[in-house]
Tab-separated table of C-alpha atoms in Angstrom:
chain	number	residue	atom	x	y	z
P	62	UNK	CA	-39.013	-4.926	-48.653
P	63	UNK	CA	-40.779	-6.147	-51.257
P	64	UNK	CA	-43.941	-8.609	-50.717
P	65	UNK	CA	-42.270	-11.061	-51.989
P	66	UNK	CA	-39.412	-10.983	-49.708
P	67	UNK	CA	-41.736	-10.545	-46.843
P	68	UNK	CA	-43.583	-13.847	-47.697
P	69	UNK	CA	-40.163	-15.888	-47.815
P	70	UNK	CA	-38.779	-14.180	-44.509
P	71	UNK	CA	-42.279	-15.283	-43.015
P	72	UNK	CA	-41.688	-18.333	-44.291
P	73	UNK	CA	-38.192	-19.364	-42.885
P	74	UNK	CA	-38.412	-16.597	-39.847
P	75	UNK	CA	-38.893	-19.467	-37.289
P	76	UNK	CA	-36.001	-21.316	-39.029
P	77	UNK	CA	-33.811	-18.229	-38.473
P	78	UNK	CA	-34.301	-17.566	-34.818
P	79	UNK	CA	-33.989	-21.337	-34.134
P	80	UNK	CA	-30.546	-21.195	-35.623
P	81	UNK	CA	-29.589	-18.022	-34.615
P	82	UNK	CA	-30.465	-18.877	-30.801
P	83	UNK	CA	-29.422	-22.785	-31.011
P	84	UNK	CA	-25.455	-21.552	-31.675
P	85	UNK	CA	-23.612	-19.450	-29.371
P	86	UNK	CA	-20.277	-19.592	-27.918
P	87	UNK	CA	-20.872	-22.999	-26.342
P	88	UNK	CA	-21.262	-24.463	-29.894
P	89	UNK	CA	-18.162	-22.916	-30.996
P	90	UNK	CA	-16.170	-23.607	-27.778
P	91	UNK	CA	-17.247	-27.156	-27.667
P	92	UNK	CA	-16.794	-27.909	-31.375
P	93	UNK	CA	-13.265	-26.419	-31.652
P	94	UNK	CA	-11.777	-28.040	-28.384
P	95	UNK	CA	-13.543	-31.223	-29.509
P	96	UNK	CA	-11.652	-31.140	-32.810
P	97	UNK	CA	-8.426	-29.814	-31.308
P	98	UNK	CA	-8.337	-32.833	-28.634
P	99	UNK	CA	-10.067	-35.725	-30.555
P	100	UNK	CA	-9.391	-34.785	-34.194
P	101	UNK	CA	-11.845	-35.380	-36.957
P	102	UNK	CA	-12.661	-38.548	-35.721
P	103	UNK	CA	-15.682	-36.846	-33.659
P	104	UNK	CA	-17.058	-35.601	-36.738
P	105	UNK	CA	-20.182	-38.267	-36.552
P	106	UNK	CA	-21.314	-36.755	-33.422
P	107	UNK	CA	-22.592	-33.564	-35.259
P	108	UNK	CA	-25.192	-35.308	-37.304
P	109	UNK	CA	-26.191	-37.353	-34.675
P	110	UNK	CA	-26.544	-34.563	-32.204
P	111	UNK	CA	-28.552	-32.719	-34.842
P	112	UNK	CA	-30.880	-35.941	-35.603
P	113	UNK	CA	-31.829	-35.712	-31.489
P	114	UNK	CA	-32.400	-32.085	-31.562
P	115	UNK	CA	-34.494	-32.361	-34.790
P	116	UNK	CA	-36.675	-35.098	-33.333
P	117	UNK	CA	-37.352	-33.310	-29.806
P	118	UNK	CA	-38.095	-29.671	-31.889
P	119	UNK	CA	-40.411	-31.446	-33.923
P	120	UNK	CA	-42.186	-33.523	-31.379
P	121	UNK	CA	-42.829	-29.644	-30.121
P	122	UNK	CA	-44.470	-28.555	-33.115
P	123	UNK	CA	-46.258	-31.706	-33.472
P	124	UNK	CA	-48.105	-31.079	-30.216
P	125	UNK	CA	-48.848	-27.725	-31.094
P	126	UNK	CA	-50.269	-28.216	-34.428
P	127	UNK	CA	-52.612	-31.324	-33.154
P	128	UNK	CA	-53.713	-29.244	-30.231
P	129	UNK	CA	-53.313	-25.346	-30.819
P	130	UNK	CA	-51.560	-24.922	-27.559
P	131	UNK	CA	-47.952	-24.632	-27.099
P	132	UNK	CA	-45.754	-27.089	-25.173
P	133	UNK	CA	-45.684	-24.742	-22.178
P	134	UNK	CA	-49.243	-24.867	-22.101
P	135	UNK	CA	-49.661	-28.461	-22.557
P	136	UNK	CA	-47.556	-28.566	-19.453
P	137	UNK	CA	-49.123	-26.762	-17.015
P	138	UNK	CA	-52.763	-28.095	-18.536
P	139	UNK	CA	-52.336	-31.567	-18.918
P	140	UNK	CA	-49.257	-32.739	-16.717
P	141	UNK	CA	-50.350	-30.870	-13.138
P	142	UNK	CA	-48.362	-29.018	-10.708
P	143	UNK	CA	-44.928	-30.980	-10.573
P	144	UNK	CA	-43.937	-29.724	-14.079
P	145	UNK	CA	-44.529	-25.965	-13.167
P	146	UNK	CA	-42.046	-26.243	-9.898
P	147	UNK	CA	-39.222	-27.766	-12.153
P	148	UNK	CA	-39.822	-25.490	-15.024
P	149	UNK	CA	-39.994	-22.209	-13.115
P	150	UNK	CA	-36.936	-22.462	-11.114
P	151	UNK	CA	-35.025	-23.634	-14.260
P	152	UNK	CA	-36.303	-20.736	-16.504
P	153	UNK	CA	-34.905	-18.335	-13.719
P	154	UNK	CA	-31.488	-20.043	-13.586
P	155	UNK	CA	-31.317	-20.465	-17.233
P	156	UNK	CA	-32.023	-16.996	-17.893
P	157	UNK	CA	-29.622	-15.520	-15.114
P	158	UNK	CA	-26.472	-17.599	-16.099
P	159	UNK	CA	-26.998	-18.047	-19.809
P	160	UNK	CA	-27.597	-13.756	-19.847
P	161	UNK	CA	-24.089	-13.581	-18.205
P	162	UNK	CA	-22.395	-16.011	-20.318
P	163	UNK	CA	-23.485	-14.519	-23.444
P	164	UNK	CA	-22.958	-10.766	-22.441
P	165	UNK	CA	-19.501	-12.058	-21.623
P	166	UNK	CA	-18.976	-13.708	-24.947
P	167	UNK	CA	-19.932	-10.451	-26.948
P	168	UNK	CA	-17.727	-8.676	-24.475
P	169	UNK	CA	-14.878	-10.769	-25.497
P	170	UNK	CA	-15.734	-10.681	-29.279
P	171	UNK	CA	-16.283	-6.874	-29.363
P	172	UNK	CA	-12.874	-6.471	-27.447
P	173	UNK	CA	-10.995	-8.434	-29.951
P	174	UNK	CA	-12.294	-6.776	-32.682
P	175	UNK	CA	-12.426	-3.136	-31.417
P	176	UNK	CA	-10.282	-2.736	-28.309
P	177	UNK	CA	-11.102	0.573	-26.480
P	178	UNK	CA	-8.806	0.053	-23.427
P	179	UNK	CA	-6.999	-2.964	-21.901
P	180	UNK	CA	-8.635	-6.378	-22.532
P	181	UNK	CA	-10.616	-6.456	-19.019
P	182	UNK	CA	-12.015	-2.898	-19.542
P	183	UNK	CA	-13.272	-3.410	-23.132
P	184	UNK	CA	-14.806	-6.686	-22.549
P	185	UNK	CA	-16.836	-5.174	-19.758
P	186	UNK	CA	-17.524	-2.096	-21.995
P	187	UNK	CA	-18.645	-4.011	-25.181
P	188	UNK	CA	-20.486	-6.710	-22.982
P	189	UNK	CA	-22.860	-3.900	-21.478
P	190	UNK	CA	-23.144	-2.189	-25.239
P	191	UNK	CA	-24.195	-5.483	-26.701
P	192	UNK	CA	-26.619	-6.478	-24.160
P	193	UNK	CA	-28.193	-3.002	-23.908
P	194	UNK	CA	-28.189	-2.782	-27.744
P	195	UNK	CA	-29.856	-6.016	-27.684
P	196	UNK	CA	-32.913	-4.700	-24.958
P	197	UNK	CA	-33.464	-1.261	-27.332
P	198	UNK	CA	-33.858	-3.673	-30.411
P	199	UNK	CA	-36.239	-6.388	-28.941
P	200	UNK	CA	-38.052	-3.216	-27.018
P	201	UNK	CA	-39.111	-1.153	-29.900
P	202	UNK	CA	-38.439	-3.816	-32.891
P	203	UNK	CA	-40.029	-7.206	-31.400
P	204	UNK	CA	-40.097	-10.129	-33.511
P	205	UNK	CA	-40.936	-8.503	-36.930
P	206	UNK	CA	-37.639	-6.899	-36.584
P	207	UNK	CA	-35.619	-9.589	-35.096
P	208	UNK	CA	-36.160	-11.606	-37.925
P	209	UNK	CA	-34.447	-9.043	-40.363
P	210	UNK	CA	-31.472	-8.454	-38.067
P	211	UNK	CA	-31.016	-12.111	-37.556
P	212	UNK	CA	-31.175	-13.177	-41.148
P	213	UNK	CA	-28.271	-10.592	-41.424
P	214	UNK	CA	-26.103	-12.014	-38.483
P	215	UNK	CA	-26.740	-15.942	-39.029
P	216	UNK	CA	-25.762	-15.177	-42.800
P	217	UNK	CA	-22.553	-13.422	-41.696
P	218	UNK	CA	-22.067	-16.160	-38.859
P	219	UNK	CA	-22.512	-19.240	-41.618
P	220	UNK	CA	-20.478	-17.567	-44.170
P	221	UNK	CA	-17.307	-16.361	-42.100
P	222	UNK	CA	-16.844	-19.808	-40.025
P	223	UNK	CA	-17.406	-21.939	-43.528
P	224	UNK	CA	-15.177	-19.950	-45.333
P	225	UNK	CA	-12.145	-20.187	-42.593
P	226	UNK	CA	-12.901	-23.822	-42.272
P	227	UNK	CA	-12.073	-23.897	-46.455
P	228	UNK	CA	-9.129	-21.721	-46.192
P	229	UNK	CA	-7.658	-24.549	-43.893
P	230	UNK	CA	-7.542	-26.912	-46.456
P	231	UNK	CA	-8.421	-29.836	-44.555
P	232	UNK	CA	-7.639	-33.491	-45.317
P	233	UNK	CA	-11.307	-34.360	-47.093
P	234	UNK	CA	-10.460	-38.051	-46.773
P	235	UNK	CA	-10.046	-37.801	-43.247
P	236	UNK	CA	-13.138	-35.696	-43.009
P	237	UNK	CA	-15.190	-38.200	-44.902
P	238	UNK	CA	-13.623	-41.120	-42.198
P	239	UNK	CA	-14.949	-38.827	-39.342
P	240	UNK	CA	-18.616	-39.418	-40.142
P	241	UNK	CA	-18.339	-43.143	-39.561
P	242	UNK	CA	-19.131	-43.591	-36.316
P	243	UNK	CA	-16.140	-44.306	-33.903
P	244	UNK	CA	-15.006	-43.602	-30.638
P	245	UNK	CA	-11.503	-41.864	-30.576
P	246	UNK	CA	-8.449	-42.846	-28.455
P	247	UNK	CA	-9.140	-39.490	-25.939
P	248	UNK	CA	-12.360	-41.004	-24.849
P	249	UNK	CA	-15.883	-40.605	-25.324
P	250	UNK	CA	-16.118	-37.320	-23.352
P	251	UNK	CA	-15.774	-35.284	-26.302
P	252	UNK	CA	-18.131	-37.208	-28.427
P	253	UNK	CA	-20.946	-37.051	-25.256
P	254	UNK	CA	-20.166	-33.582	-25.072
P	255	UNK	CA	-20.622	-32.554	-28.783
P	256	UNK	CA	-23.899	-34.429	-29.165
P	257	UNK	CA	-25.340	-32.833	-26.304
P	258	UNK	CA	-24.062	-29.196	-27.031
P	259	UNK	CA	-24.999	-29.254	-30.807
P	260	UNK	CA	-28.342	-27.119	-31.579
P	261	UNK	CA	-29.058	-25.434	-28.223
P	262	UNK	CA	-31.635	-26.441	-25.148
P	263	UNK	CA	-34.349	-23.571	-24.151
P	264	UNK	CA	-34.554	-22.697	-27.820
P	265	UNK	CA	-36.471	-25.803	-28.881
P	266	UNK	CA	-39.461	-24.785	-26.319
P	267	UNK	CA	-39.406	-21.344	-27.671
P	268	UNK	CA	-39.475	-22.116	-31.086
P	269	UNK	CA	-43.283	-23.124	-30.428
P	270	UNK	CA	-44.064	-19.346	-29.996
P	271	UNK	CA	-42.575	-18.224	-33.100
P	272	UNK	CA	-44.620	-20.547	-35.028
P	273	UNK	CA	-47.565	-19.303	-33.490
P	274	UNK	CA	-46.376	-15.573	-34.542
P	275	UNK	CA	-46.381	-17.162	-38.210
P	276	UNK	CA	-50.197	-18.653	-37.547
P	277	UNK	CA	-49.025	-21.876	-38.402
P	278	UNK	CA	-51.762	-24.794	-37.529
P	279	UNK	CA	-52.732	-28.281	-38.576
P	280	UNK	CA	-51.309	-30.603	-41.004
P	281	UNK	CA	-50.222	-27.756	-43.253
P	282	UNK	CA	-48.561	-26.369	-40.534
P	283	UNK	CA	-46.525	-29.294	-39.279
P	284	UNK	CA	-45.053	-29.628	-42.890
P	285	UNK	CA	-43.882	-26.101	-42.605
P	286	UNK	CA	-42.488	-26.840	-39.393
P	287	UNK	CA	-40.434	-29.743	-40.900
P	288	UNK	CA	-39.009	-27.917	-43.794
P	289	UNK	CA	-38.155	-24.841	-41.125
P	290	UNK	CA	-36.290	-27.550	-39.038
P	291	UNK	CA	-34.400	-29.196	-41.682
P	292	UNK	CA	-33.520	-25.884	-42.974
P	293	UNK	CA	-32.228	-24.714	-39.314
P	294	UNK	CA	-30.873	-27.628	-38.557
P	295	UNK	CA	-28.893	-28.223	-41.931
P	296	UNK	CA	-27.168	-24.864	-41.249
P	297	UNK	CA	-26.232	-25.487	-37.170
P	298	UNK	CA	-24.719	-29.132	-38.773
P	299	UNK	CA	-22.501	-27.483	-41.552
P	300	UNK	CA	-21.181	-24.987	-38.822
P	301	UNK	CA	-20.721	-27.474	-36.402
P	302	UNK	CA	-18.820	-29.434	-38.935
P	303	UNK	CA	-16.873	-26.305	-39.778
P	304	UNK	CA	-16.040	-25.505	-36.335
P	305	UNK	CA	-14.714	-29.282	-35.429
P	306	UNK	CA	-12.420	-28.735	-38.571
P	307	UNK	CA	-10.826	-25.745	-37.448
P	308	UNK	CA	-10.367	-27.171	-33.856
P	309	UNK	CA	-8.561	-29.746	-35.923
P	310	UNK	CA	-6.066	-27.579	-37.461
P	311	UNK	CA	-5.255	-25.464	-34.399
P	312	UNK	CA	-3.750	-26.157	-31.114
P	313	UNK	CA	-5.714	-24.469	-28.692
P	314	UNK	CA	-5.808	-24.891	-24.695
P	315	UNK	CA	-8.105	-23.142	-22.217
P	316	UNK	CA	-11.433	-22.580	-20.800
P	317	UNK	CA	-14.069	-19.964	-21.277
P	318	UNK	CA	-14.615	-17.305	-23.976
P	319	UNK	CA	-11.148	-16.451	-23.725
P	320	UNK	CA	-10.412	-19.544	-25.675
P	321	UNK	CA	-12.233	-17.636	-28.658
P	322	UNK	CA	-9.423	-15.346	-28.807
P	323	UNK	CA	-6.530	-18.333	-28.438
P	324	UNK	CA	-8.276	-19.865	-31.559
P	325	UNK	CA	-8.301	-16.708	-33.390
P	326	UNK	CA	-4.728	-16.103	-32.658
P	327	UNK	CA	-3.673	-19.550	-33.708
P	328	UNK	CA	-6.048	-18.886	-36.978
P	329	UNK	CA	-3.811	-15.755	-37.524
P	330	UNK	CA	-0.683	-17.725	-37.626
P	331	UNK	CA	-1.765	-20.129	-40.152
P	332	UNK	CA	-4.250	-17.650	-42.345
P	333	UNK	CA	-2.687	-14.134	-41.322
P	334	UNK	CA	-4.614	-11.064	-39.935
P	335	UNK	CA	-7.381	-11.583	-42.147
P	336	UNK	CA	-8.492	-15.103	-41.174
P	337	UNK	CA	-8.096	-14.078	-37.388
P	338	UNK	CA	-10.575	-11.337	-38.199
P	339	UNK	CA	-12.810	-13.353	-40.330
P	340	UNK	CA	-12.982	-16.022	-37.460
P	341	UNK	CA	-13.912	-13.102	-34.824
P	342	UNK	CA	-16.511	-11.691	-36.965
P	343	UNK	CA	-18.151	-15.041	-37.324
P	344	UNK	CA	-17.791	-15.799	-33.455
P	345	UNK	CA	-19.613	-12.048	-32.969
P	346	UNK	CA	-22.405	-12.708	-35.198
P	347	UNK	CA	-22.617	-16.127	-33.402
P	348	UNK	CA	-22.784	-15.056	-29.749
P	349	UNK	CA	-24.706	-11.918	-30.491
P	350	UNK	CA	-27.659	-13.312	-32.518
P	351	UNK	CA	-27.503	-15.619	-29.903
P	352	UNK	CA	-28.068	-13.007	-27.419
P	353	UNK	CA	-31.077	-11.323	-29.363
P	354	UNK	CA	-32.872	-14.797	-30.040
P	355	UNK	CA	-32.535	-15.156	-25.991
P	356	UNK	CA	-33.477	-11.885	-24.996
P	357	UNK	CA	-36.534	-12.125	-27.089
P	358	UNK	CA	-37.661	-15.401	-25.860
P	359	UNK	CA	-37.236	-15.858	-22.549
P	360	UNK	CA	-39.617	-13.185	-21.501
P	361	UNK	CA	-42.017	-14.853	-23.725
P	362	UNK	CA	-41.638	-17.762	-21.787
P	363	UNK	CA	-42.088	-15.851	-18.803
P	364	UNK	CA	-45.205	-13.864	-19.404
P	365	UNK	CA	-46.846	-16.754	-20.774
P	366	UNK	CA	-46.062	-18.797	-17.597
P	367	UNK	CA	-47.360	-16.022	-15.757
P	368	UNK	CA	-50.619	-16.005	-17.719
P	369	UNK	CA	-50.965	-19.795	-17.674
P	370	UNK	CA	-50.449	-19.993	-13.825
P	371	UNK	CA	-53.126	-17.284	-13.439
P	372	UNK	CA	-55.837	-19.393	-15.264
P	373	UNK	CA	-56.178	-16.823	-17.964
P	374	UNK	CA	-54.611	-19.078	-21.090
P	375	UNK	CA	-51.898	-18.653	-23.321
P	376	UNK	CA	-50.643	-14.585	-23.071
P	377	UNK	CA	-51.743	-12.366	-26.077
P	378	UNK	CA	-49.831	-9.024	-26.732
P	379	UNK	CA	-47.340	-10.724	-25.214
P	380	UNK	CA	-44.481	-8.237	-26.323
P	381	UNK	CA	-45.927	-4.794	-25.268
P	382	UNK	CA	-47.113	-6.530	-21.825
P	383	UNK	CA	-45.381	-5.107	-18.491
P	384	UNK	CA	-44.393	-8.638	-17.497
P	385	UNK	CA	-42.350	-9.162	-20.884
P	386	UNK	CA	-40.713	-5.848	-20.593
P	387	UNK	CA	-39.675	-6.300	-16.736
P	388	UNK	CA	-38.290	-9.634	-17.678
P	389	UNK	CA	-36.527	-8.181	-20.778
P	390	UNK	CA	-35.066	-5.193	-18.959
P	391	UNK	CA	-33.975	-7.330	-15.954
P	392	UNK	CA	-31.977	-9.970	-18.189
P	393	UNK	CA	-30.444	-7.170	-20.165
P	394	UNK	CA	-28.887	-5.529	-16.892
P	395	UNK	CA	-28.822	-7.842	-13.597
P	396	UNK	CA	-26.760	-10.409	-15.127
P	397	UNK	CA	-24.195	-8.080	-16.123
P	398	UNK	CA	-23.052	-8.164	-12.701
P	399	UNK	CA	-21.817	-11.706	-13.607
P	400	UNK	CA	-19.381	-10.817	-16.289
P	401	UNK	CA	-16.593	-10.312	-13.548
P	402	UNK	CA	-16.829	-13.760	-12.628
P	403	UNK	CA	-14.637	-16.438	-13.400
P	404	UNK	CA	-16.051	-18.245	-16.595
P	405	UNK	CA	-15.707	-21.584	-14.910
P	406	UNK	CA	-18.435	-20.449	-12.107
P	407	UNK	CA	-20.914	-19.753	-14.983
P	408	UNK	CA	-20.033	-22.978	-16.763
P	409	UNK	CA	-21.009	-24.874	-13.411
P	410	UNK	CA	-24.030	-23.782	-13.158
P	411	UNK	CA	-24.956	-23.531	-17.008
P	412	UNK	CA	-23.971	-27.350	-17.051
P	413	UNK	CA	-26.132	-28.009	-14.064
P	414	UNK	CA	-29.287	-26.480	-15.589
P	415	UNK	CA	-28.534	-27.940	-19.022
P	416	UNK	CA	-28.410	-31.371	-17.573
P	417	UNK	CA	-32.090	-31.058	-16.831
P	418	UNK	CA	-34.096	-29.713	-19.337
P	419	UNK	CA	-33.329	-32.046	-22.434
P	420	UNK	CA	-34.494	-35.570	-20.682
P	421	UNK	CA	-37.390	-33.665	-19.299
P	422	UNK	CA	-38.576	-32.827	-22.702
P	423	UNK	CA	-37.631	-36.077	-24.267
P	424	UNK	CA	-40.097	-37.519	-21.341
P	425	UNK	CA	-42.996	-35.226	-21.532
P	426	UNK	CA	-43.331	-35.661	-25.417
P	427	UNK	CA	-43.113	-39.256	-25.279
P	428	UNK	CA	-46.228	-39.111	-22.802
P	429	UNK	CA	-48.086	-36.117	-24.520
P	430	UNK	CA	-47.510	-37.038	-28.321
P	431	UNK	CA	-48.883	-40.640	-27.580
P	432	UNK	CA	-52.057	-39.686	-26.006
P	433	UNK	CA	-54.644	-40.311	-28.701
P	434	UNK	CA	-57.109	-38.534	-26.470
P	435	UNK	CA	-54.855	-35.299	-26.382
P	436	UNK	CA	-53.414	-35.654	-30.136
P	437	UNK	CA	-55.666	-37.630	-32.034
P	438	UNK	CA	-54.727	-40.594	-34.071
P	439	UNK	CA	-53.420	-38.460	-37.120
P	440	UNK	CA	-50.715	-36.723	-35.246
P	441	UNK	CA	-49.618	-39.405	-32.800
P	442	UNK	CA	-45.947	-39.974	-32.899
P	443	UNK	CA	-45.022	-43.088	-35.030
P	444	UNK	CA	-42.366	-45.919	-33.780
P	445	UNK	CA	-39.179	-44.206	-35.416
P	446	UNK	CA	-40.186	-40.749	-33.784
P	447	UNK	CA	-40.623	-42.941	-30.319
P	448	UNK	CA	-37.413	-44.589	-30.969
P	449	UNK	CA	-35.290	-41.657	-31.268
P	450	UNK	CA	-36.862	-39.744	-28.118
P	451	UNK	CA	-36.408	-42.894	-26.008
P	452	UNK	CA	-32.847	-42.805	-27.251
P	453	UNK	CA	-32.681	-39.266	-26.879
P	454	UNK	CA	-34.226	-39.755	-23.040
P	455	UNK	CA	-31.531	-42.554	-22.561
P	456	UNK	CA	-28.984	-40.404	-23.444
P	457	UNK	CA	-29.503	-37.002	-22.131
P	458	UNK	CA	-30.450	-38.751	-18.953
P	459	UNK	CA	-26.885	-40.585	-18.615
P	460	UNK	CA	-25.123	-37.254	-20.106
P	461	UNK	CA	-26.772	-35.174	-17.570
P	462	UNK	CA	-25.982	-37.464	-14.545
P	463	UNK	CA	-22.570	-37.750	-15.734
P	464	UNK	CA	-21.960	-33.961	-16.079
P	465	UNK	CA	-23.745	-33.360	-12.906
P	466	UNK	CA	-21.449	-36.087	-11.068
P	467	UNK	CA	-18.442	-34.442	-12.807
P	468	UNK	CA	-19.028	-30.809	-11.912
P	469	UNK	CA	-20.171	-31.725	-8.195
P	470	UNK	CA	-16.476	-33.452	-7.580
């Protein structure tokens, strides 16, 4: 790779990882179901969700550029013990559930593209193959290799899903009307779900570690992060719009990752075998790139948390450390036991954990980025950012309470 290419990849490396980790099976399934059930009237929820997630991630970068510490380090050193007892169980549960869901989704994609036996056996084989491949890539390649691999996966994901949406020749006037905020006749549930699903959850915290790998600091680092986030969330936004358009043109019913196969089959009726294969390729690229990003980032969080708990400060040489590799090996193997579970059980646990993190992020960022003694006057969040964070706190608290109430009925 030339030096110019290496510099370019370094400049957008965190954006690539954020994009890859933020988009997975959940975004595709939620977006396609929203389009199928509510039509193009929910398109405006995509930029609304992107705005909220951009503000949260910018707040994380703002804290780090102002203090030189990650959000997790700020939590542990500034907010006391309560945040640690909230975060650590959440991290373990999120790791187990998300790893199981991503392995299952990769298994479905692999079995659909290259069947090895019956669907269930193929799914199990491909789930294990993807999980162990991700383990090897992260173990030996680390952050540097991951940027290169994910650049290819994100490009394939974006291209195939966008082309699939364009081949369906949507009604562009209806698409334009969909960006005008309104509530669809089917209710507000799909609007709420789409705003909450687009743009990821734990990836927002992991972003701080990727920008630390690039050595970003101060005002210049914050400007680089803002461009990062604009690029990443622009790609995620276009992807989300494309998935809603695809969903609006096909009739699908079902739950879990098997819905991707139903969606691909319906696209095959409209676009032929090429359209089916194109969508499945994009689905595979999305879930495998999400797996790679999650496999790299969650052990990083675990290792850093242990170091901070011991009072040793932020961890260094993380990817070669024993805690990192033990956690990586565990998350690449133990959750494979969940691949046999009904997807609904995994969705229940994932819904409960996802409902907790985002309001916690919004609340703590409102506290931390408005303490002048902590971040300095020049890095304090302005009125506009605080208003969006306040709206995010209100929205995700209501969404989380609603989701938990529905799941526990």
